[in-house]
Structures are given as C-alpha cells and as structure tokens.
PDB file of C-alpha atoms in Angstrom:
ATOM      1  CA  MET E   1      92.262 121.903 125.747  1.00  0.00           C
ATOM      2  CA  LEU E   2      93.545 118.318 125.964  1.00  0.00           C
ATOM      3  CA  GLY E   3      96.151 119.430 128.476  1.00  0.00           C
ATOM      4  CA  HIS E   4      99.378 117.857 127.262  1.00  0.00           C
ATOM      5  CA  ALA E   5     102.666 118.879 125.706  1.00  0.00           C
ATOM      6  CA  PRO E   6     102.915 118.555 121.912  1.00  0.00           C
ATOM      7  CA  PHE E   7     104.099 115.195 120.599  1.00  0.00           C
ATOM      8  CA  TYR E   8     104.678 113.577 117.225  1.00  0.00           C
ATOM      9  CA  TYR E   9     105.580 109.920 116.614  1.00  0.00           C
ATOM     10  CA  GLU E  10     105.364 110.014 112.792  1.00  0.00           C
ATOM     11  CA  HIS E  11     102.788 107.227 112.738  1.00  0.00           C
ATOM     12  CA  THR E  12     101.193 108.267 109.442  1.00  0.00           C
ATOM     13  CA  LYS E  13     104.567 108.801 107.784  1.00  0.00           C
ATOM     14  CA  LYS E  14     105.754 105.370 108.950  1.00  0.00           C
ATOM     15  CA  TYR E  15     102.652 103.655 107.607  1.00  0.00           C
ATOM     16  CA  ILE E  16     103.049 105.338 104.204  1.00  0.00           C
ATOM     17  CA  VAL E  17     106.697 104.222 104.047  1.00  0.00           C
ATOM     18  CA  VAL E  18     105.824 100.677 105.147  1.00  0.00           C
ATOM     19  CA  PHE E  19     103.104 100.378 102.524  1.00  0.00           C
ATOM     20  CA  GLY E  20     105.274 101.757  99.726  1.00  0.00           C
ATOM     21  CA  THR E  21     108.187  99.490 100.662  1.00  0.00           C
ATOM     22  CA  LEU E  22     106.049  96.431  99.953  1.00  0.00           C
ATOM     23  CA  PHE E  23     105.885  97.348  96.255  1.00  0.00           C
ATOM     24  CA  ASN E  24     109.165  99.143  95.527  1.00  0.00           C
ATOM     25  CA  ASP E  25     110.961  96.086  94.140  1.00  0.00           C
ATOM     26  CA  LEU E  26     108.465  94.565  91.697  1.00  0.00           C
ATOM     27  CA  PHE E  27     109.813  93.319  88.353  1.00  0.00           C
ATOM     28  CA  ILE E  28     108.258  91.840  85.240  1.00  0.00           C
ATOM     29  CA  ILE E  29     109.723  89.785  82.394  1.00  0.00           C
ATOM     30  CA  ARG E  30     109.133  91.015  78.845  1.00  0.00           C
ATOM     31  CA  LYS E  31     109.980  88.665  75.974  1.00  0.00           C
ATOM     32  CA  SER E  32     111.024  89.673  72.476  1.00  0.00           C
ATOM     33  CA  LYS E  33     108.654  88.944  69.600  1.00  0.00           C
ATOM     34  CA  ASP E  34     110.617  85.854  68.587  1.00  0.00           C
ATOM     35  CA  GLY E  35     110.690  84.681  72.205  1.00  0.00           C
ATOM     36  CA  ASN E  36     114.484  84.324  72.290  1.00  0.00           C
ATOM     37  CA  LYS E  37     115.227  87.311  74.526  1.00  0.00           C
ATOM     38  CA  GLU E  38     113.908  88.242  77.942  1.00  0.00           C
ATOM     39  CA  ASP E  39     114.233  91.637  79.638  1.00  0.00           C
ATOM     40  CA  LYS E  40     113.791  92.058  83.384  1.00  0.00           C
ATOM     41  CA  ILE E  41     112.036  95.391  83.913  1.00  0.00           C
ATOM     42  CA  LYS E  42     111.510  97.116  87.251  1.00  0.00           C
ATOM     43  CA  CYS E  43     108.142  98.751  87.960  1.00  0.00           C
ATOM     44  CA  SER E  44     108.751 102.380  88.979  1.00  0.00           C
ATOM     45  CA  LEU E  45     106.863 103.434  92.121  1.00  0.00           C
ATOM     46  CA  PHE E  46     105.493 106.920  92.888  1.00  0.00           C
ATOM     47  CA  TYR E  47     103.441 108.446  95.702  1.00  0.00           C
ATOM     48  CA  SER E  48     100.789 110.149  93.605  1.00  0.00           C
ATOM     49  CA  THR E  49      97.127 110.021  92.620  1.00  0.00           C
ATOM     50  CA  LYS E  50      95.951 108.087  89.595  1.00  0.00           C
ATOM     51  CA  ASN E  51      94.737 111.179  87.728  1.00  0.00           C
ATOM     52  CA  LYS E  52      98.001 113.061  88.273  1.00  0.00           C
ATOM     53  CA  GLN E  53     100.013 110.148  86.924  1.00  0.00           C
ATOM     54  CA  LEU E  54      97.921 109.931  83.756  1.00  0.00           C
ATOM     55  CA  GLU E  55      97.988 113.708  83.244  1.00  0.00           C
ATOM     56  CA  ARG E  56     101.761 113.760  83.611  1.00  0.00           C
ATOM     57  CA  LEU E  57     102.179 111.024  81.008  1.00  0.00           C
ATOM     58  CA  VAL E  58      99.897 112.596  78.435  1.00  0.00           C
ATOM     59  CA  GLU E  59     101.250 116.146  78.897  1.00  0.00           C
ATOM     60  CA  ASN E  60     104.835 115.001  78.367  1.00  0.00           C
ATOM     61  CA  PRO E  61     105.952 116.656  75.052  1.00  0.00           C
ATOM     62  CA  ASN E  62     108.223 113.690  74.256  1.00  0.00           C
ATOM     63  CA  LEU E  63     105.580 111.128  75.067  1.00  0.00           C
ATOM     64  CA  GLN E  64     105.065 109.755  71.568  1.00  0.00           C
ATOM     65  CA  ASN E  65     108.747 108.855  71.265  1.00  0.00           C
ATOM     66  CA  GLN E  66     109.153 107.195  74.652  1.00  0.00           C
ATOM     67  CA  TRP E  67     105.660 105.962  75.505  1.00  0.00           C
ATOM     68  CA  GLU E  68     106.672 102.342  76.093  1.00  0.00           C
ATOM     69  CA  SER E  69     109.689 103.314  78.208  1.00  0.00           C
ATOM     70  CA  GLU E  70     107.361 104.974  80.747  1.00  0.00           C
ATOM     71  CA  PHE E  71     105.846 101.608  81.662  1.00  0.00           C
ATOM     72  CA  PRO E  72     105.305  99.573  83.726  1.00  0.00           C
ATOM     73  CA  ARG E  73     104.820 101.909  86.680  1.00  0.00           C
ATOM     74  CA  LEU E  74     102.968 101.960  89.999  1.00  0.00           C
ATOM     75  CA  SER E  75     101.478 104.776  92.041  1.00  0.00           C
ATOM     76  CA  PHE E  76      99.919 104.730  95.484  1.00  0.00           C
ATOM     77  CA  GLU E  77      98.224 107.173  97.815  1.00  0.00           C
ATOM     78  CA  LEU E  78      96.665 107.338 101.255  1.00  0.00           C
ATOM     79  CA  ILE E  79      92.916 107.828 100.760  1.00  0.00           C
ATOM     80  CA  GLY E  80      91.585 108.230 104.294  1.00  0.00           C
ATOM     81  CA  PHE E  81      91.214 107.103 107.911  1.00  0.00           C
ATOM     82  CA  SER E  82      88.438 105.464 109.884  1.00  0.00           C
ATOM     83  CA  TYR E  83      88.237 104.507 113.551  1.00  0.00           C
ATOM     84  CA  ALA E  84      88.300 100.735 114.127  1.00  0.00           C
ATOM     85  CA  PRO E  85      86.289 100.024 117.317  1.00  0.00           C
ATOM     86  CA  TYR E  86      86.529  96.259 116.806  1.00  0.00           C
ATOM     87  CA  ARG E  87      90.308  96.511 117.492  1.00  0.00           C
ATOM     88  CA  LYS E  88      90.039  98.715 120.577  1.00  0.00           C
ATOM     89  CA  GLU E  89      92.156  97.565 123.525  1.00  0.00           C
ATOM     90  CA  ASN E  90      91.434  98.047 127.226  1.00  0.00           C
ATOM     91  CA  THR E  91      92.042 101.755 127.879  1.00  0.00           C
ATOM     92  CA  MET E  92      93.762 100.932 131.194  1.00  0.00           C
ATOM     93  CA  ASN E  93      96.490  98.919 129.466  1.00  0.00           C
ATOM     94  CA  TYR E  94      99.794 100.714 129.183  1.00  0.00           C
ATOM     95  CA  SER E  95     103.340 100.326 127.878  1.00  0.00           C
ATOM     96  CA  LEU E  96     106.204 101.083 130.231  1.00  0.00           C
ATOM     97  CA  ASN E  97     109.922 101.495 129.626  1.00  0.00           C
ATOM     98  CA  THR E  98     112.294 101.943 132.566  1.00  0.00           C
ATOM     99  CA  GLU E  99     115.991 102.799 132.550  1.00  0.00           C
ATOM    100  CA  HIS E 100     118.412 102.818 135.484  1.00  0.00           C
ATOM    101  CA  ASN E 101     118.350 106.088 137.452  1.00  0.00           C
ATOM    102  CA  LYS E 102     115.846 107.632 135.036  1.00  0.00           C
ATOM    103  CA  LEU E 103     112.112 108.274 135.012  1.00  0.00           C
ATOM    104  CA  ALA E 104     109.935 105.585 133.512  1.00  0.00           C
ATOM    105  CA  LYS E 105     108.214 106.318 130.191  1.00  0.00           C
ATOM    106  CA  LEU E 106     104.552 105.346 130.123  1.00  0.00           C
ATOM    107  CA  SER E 107     101.958 105.340 127.350  1.00  0.00           C
ATOM    108  CA  TYR E 108      98.381 104.087 127.511  1.00  0.00           C
ATOM    109  CA  SER E 109      96.630 101.968 124.908  1.00  0.00           C
ATOM    110  CA  PRO E 110      96.643 103.495 121.406  1.00  0.00           C
ATOM    111  CA  ALA E 111      93.623 104.347 119.281  1.00  0.00           C
ATOM    112  CA  PRO E 112      93.066 101.839 116.439  1.00  0.00           C
ATOM    113  CA  TYR E 113      92.531 103.341 112.999  1.00  0.00           C
ATOM    114  CA  ASP E 114      92.147 101.756 109.578  1.00  0.00           C
ATOM    115  CA  LEU E 115      94.143 103.570 106.884  1.00  0.00           C
ATOM    116  CA  THR E 116      92.834 103.157 103.348  1.00  0.00           C
ATOM    117  CA  PHE E 117      95.443 102.953 100.571  1.00  0.00           C
ATOM    118  CA  GLN E 118      95.036 102.669  96.826  1.00  0.00           C
ATOM    119  CA  LEU E 119      97.707 101.175  94.571  1.00  0.00           C
ATOM    120  CA  VAL E 120      97.429 101.567  90.781  1.00  0.00           C
ATOM    121  CA  ALA E 121      99.456  99.668  88.171  1.00  0.00           C
ATOM    122  CA  TYR E 122      99.926 101.173  84.681  1.00  0.00           C
ATOM    123  CA  THR E 123     101.143  99.244  81.645  1.00  0.00           C
ATOM    124  CA  CYS E 124     101.025  99.547  77.862  1.00  0.00           C
ATOM    125  CA  TYR E 125     100.555  95.783  77.431  1.00  0.00           C
ATOM    126  CA  GLN E 126      97.878  93.602  78.989  1.00  0.00           C
ATOM    127  CA  GLU E 127     100.431  90.842  79.580  1.00  0.00           C
ATOM    128  CA  ASP E 128     102.524  93.203  81.728  1.00  0.00           C
ATOM    129  CA  LEU E 129      99.457  94.088  83.796  1.00  0.00           C
ATOM    130  CA  TYR E 130      98.666  90.441  84.449  1.00  0.00           C
ATOM    131  CA  GLN E 131     102.280  89.843  85.495  1.00  0.00           C
ATOM    132  CA  ILE E 132     102.114  92.638  88.062  1.00  0.00           C
ATOM    133  CA  MET E 133      98.880  91.252  89.456  1.00  0.00           C
ATOM    134  CA  GLU E 134     100.455  87.820  89.867  1.00  0.00           C
ATOM    135  CA  GLN E 135     103.394  89.378  91.717  1.00  0.00           C
ATOM    136  CA  ILE E 136     100.976  90.816  94.316  1.00  0.00           C
ATOM    137  CA  LEU E 137      97.914  88.604  94.718  1.00  0.00           C
ATOM    138  CA  PRO E 138      99.545  85.427  96.162  1.00  0.00           C
ATOM    139  CA  TYR E 139     100.866  87.330  99.200  1.00  0.00           C
ATOM    140  CA  PHE E 140      97.506  88.696 100.355  1.00  0.00           C
ATOM    141  CA  GLN E 141      95.174  85.937 101.573  1.00  0.00           C
ATOM    142  CA  PRO E 142      93.707  88.400 102.228  1.00  0.00           C
ATOM    143  CA  GLU E 143      96.313  90.107 104.455  1.00  0.00           C
ATOM    144  CA  TYR E 144     100.058  90.552 104.805  1.00  0.00           C
ATOM    145  CA  CYS E 145     101.795  91.225 108.128  1.00  0.00           C
ATOM    146  CA  VAL E 146     104.685  93.676 108.689  1.00  0.00           C
ATOM    147  CA  LYS E 147     106.469  94.468 111.951  1.00  0.00           C
ATOM    148  CA  VAL E 148     106.616  98.222 112.650  1.00  0.00           C
ATOM    149  CA  LYS E 149     108.604 100.139 115.284  1.00  0.00           C
ATOM    150  CA  GLU E 150     105.830 102.310 116.658  1.00  0.00           C
ATOM    151  CA  ILE E 151     107.625 104.288 119.383  1.00  0.00           C
ATOM    152  CA  PRO E 152     111.403 103.670 119.601  1.00  0.00           C
ATOM    153  CA  SER E 153     111.725 105.366 123.020  1.00  0.00           C
ATOM    154  CA  LEU E 154     109.337 102.778 124.485  1.00  0.00           C
ATOM    155  CA  GLU E 155     110.799  99.970 122.377  1.00  0.00           C
ATOM    156  CA  LEU E 156     107.311  99.330 121.040  1.00  0.00           C
ATOM    157  CA  LYS E 157     106.999  97.023 118.054  1.00  0.00           C
ATOM    158  CA  ARG E 158     103.770  95.692 116.609  1.00  0.00           C
ATOM    159  CA  ASP E 159     102.677  93.411 113.787  1.00  0.00           C
ATOM    160  CA  VAL E 160     100.661  95.611 111.422  1.00  0.00           C
ATOM    161  CA  HIS E 161      98.229  93.863 109.090  1.00  0.00           C
ATOM    162  CA  ILE E 162      97.641  95.093 105.533  1.00  0.00           C
ATOM    163  CA  VAL E 163      94.479  93.692 103.938  1.00  0.00           C
ATOM    164  CA  LEU E 164      93.722  93.534 100.218  1.00  0.00           C
ATOM    165  CA  ASN E 165      90.026  94.407  99.889  1.00  0.00           C
ATOM    166  CA  GLY E 166      89.601  94.157  96.132  1.00  0.00           C
ATOM    167  CA  VAL E 167      91.076  94.582  92.656  1.00  0.00           C
ATOM    168  CA  SER E 168      89.628  96.238  89.557  1.00  0.00           C
ATOM    169  CA  ILE E 169      90.967  96.270  85.987  1.00  0.00           C
ATOM    170  CA  ASP E 170      90.493  98.912  83.303  1.00  0.00           C
ATOM    171  CA  LEU E 171      91.328  97.719  79.775  1.00  0.00           C
ATOM    172  CA  ASP E 172      89.426 100.541  78.049  1.00  0.00           C
ATOM    173  CA  ASN E 173      91.643 102.811  75.916  1.00  0.00           C
ATOM    174  CA  SER E 174      88.962 105.373  75.106  1.00  0.00           C
ATOM    175  CA  GLY E 175      89.464 107.698  78.100  1.00  0.00           C
ATOM    176  CA  ASP E 176      90.124 111.424  77.734  1.00  0.00           C
ATOM    177  CA  TYR E 177      93.685 111.092  78.996  1.00  0.00           C
ATOM    178  CA  LEU E 178      94.722 108.301  76.683  1.00  0.00           C
ATOM    179  CA  GLN E 179      93.875 109.710  73.253  1.00  0.00           C
ATOM    180  CA  GLU E 180      95.473 107.363  70.684  1.00  0.00           C
ATOM    181  CA  MET E 181      97.952 105.774  73.103  1.00  0.00           C
ATOM    182  CA  LYS E 182      97.288 102.545  74.939  1.00  0.00           C
ATOM    183  CA  VAL E 183      97.477 102.257  78.708  1.00  0.00           C
ATOM    184  CA  PHE E 184      95.964  99.595  80.912  1.00  0.00           C
ATOM    185  CA  THR E 185      95.409 100.009  84.628  1.00  0.00           C
ATOM    186  CA  SER E 186      94.681  97.828  87.623  1.00  0.00           C
ATOM    187  CA  THR E 187      93.575  99.308  90.958  1.00  0.00           C
ATOM    188  CA  PHE E 188      94.212  97.564  94.289  1.00  0.00           C
ATOM    189  CA  ASP E 189      92.336  98.694  97.406  1.00  0.00           C
ATOM    190  CA  PHE E 190      94.050  98.067 100.753  1.00  0.00           C
ATOM    191  CA  THR E 191      93.366  98.622 104.436  1.00  0.00           C
ATOM    192  CA  LEU E 192      96.301  99.062 106.808  1.00  0.00           C
ATOM    193  CA  LYS E 193      95.335  98.357 110.434  1.00  0.00           C
ATOM    194  CA  GLY E 194      97.300 101.016 112.291  1.00  0.00           C
ATOM    195  CA  PHE E 195      97.467 102.512 115.768  1.00  0.00           C
ATOM    196  CA  TYR E 196      97.900 106.070 117.075  1.00  0.00           C
ATOM    197  CA  TYR E 197      99.464 106.667 120.487  1.00  0.00           C
ATOM    198  CA  GLY E 198      98.857 109.590 122.819  1.00  0.00           C
ATOM    199  CA  ALA E 199     101.365 111.572 124.854  1.00  0.00           C
ATOM    200  CA  ILE E 200     104.079 109.724 126.769  1.00  0.00           C
ATOM    201  CA  GLU E 201     104.148 110.437 130.497  1.00  0.00           C
ATOM    202  CA  ASP E 202     107.131 110.447 132.869  1.00  0.00           C
ATOM    203  CA  LYS E 203     106.503 108.320 135.931  1.00  0.00           C
TER     204      LYS E 203
END
C-alpha cells in the first residue's frame, strides 16, 4: 500500500543497545564489617522485565545459599513508543550521499519518536542501592547525549538525547516475591528521543 521496497535500518535495536551500554559498566564498593577491606563489585545487567527478574531469583532452588551473590544487578526494558510532534523536522528536508560513478542515495526527514525505557536496580543492602543511584543521577541533568550512527550507507550520525524523567525507590520487603529474603529496588524512568527513517531512494 505504501508503495516501496522493504527496508530495515535496525533503529529500535540500535536504541536498545545504546541505552543498555550506558549502564553495563557500573560498579559499587562494599566494605567489610570492620571497614578494613573493600570489594569492587560489578552490577550485572539484563534485558528483562522487573517481575521476571524477581521471579527468577525467588524460584532459584539454590537461592538461600547464594542470595547475596546475586546482587547488585540491573535490568532494563523498552516500554513503548510515542510520536514526538514537537521534534518534527521540515518534511522537505533530505539527506543525500553521492559516490563517484554511482547513483545518489537520498532519504527524507525521519519521523521523531520518544522511546520509553525503564531501568531497575536490585540490591540486598540499602547502601548498595544508594551507591547505584549516585553512579547514575549526576549524569542526567536531566538528559545525557549519545552519538548514534543512524544509517551507515548515508553516513548519517545524530546526537540522541536520553532524558531521566523520574526515580522511585521500594524499600518494602513484604512483597509476594520476596518472602523472608531482603531485596531493595530502585526504578528509573527514561525517554530516548529517537528517529525513524523511511525508504532510501536512488537518484
């Protein structure tokens, strides 16, 4: 109906990878009880929903023996999309890439969409949760900018803005998943300001 050949630029996949890469190298410092020893612990990152992560932890048959070794950990997921008319560009604008003795590649202005992401931090100590929050919050005031290669064939690169909309903390250990084991969570809500391009034309 739209009258064009099929195309796929992996925009959504790229945005998921870009978002996850921001948080795949977070560490915390955990001190011994006497304060003489410090351990640097990496926060494991997973692409998963919050409920699935908690279910997996509780259903683990060896959980009681290794509960503390499962934390800290992070999970994130893409929640949804919404059109962003306030970022719409002139529809007559276009990107053009020409090579010697070849047809030019042309693409018109992309459609702006806001992608909603949710990042959840899980810890078994409140102090660990606060450390993770302090590793993230200073870099979003309220947004962080990342350069993304949108369409390599057109040599298109764009600064993509990721905005932190809000943070919530859950320090309640009485949930159905948690039973007698402690787990604290913090949820970060983000908006990634992305773009989706249409078919590339030969000119």
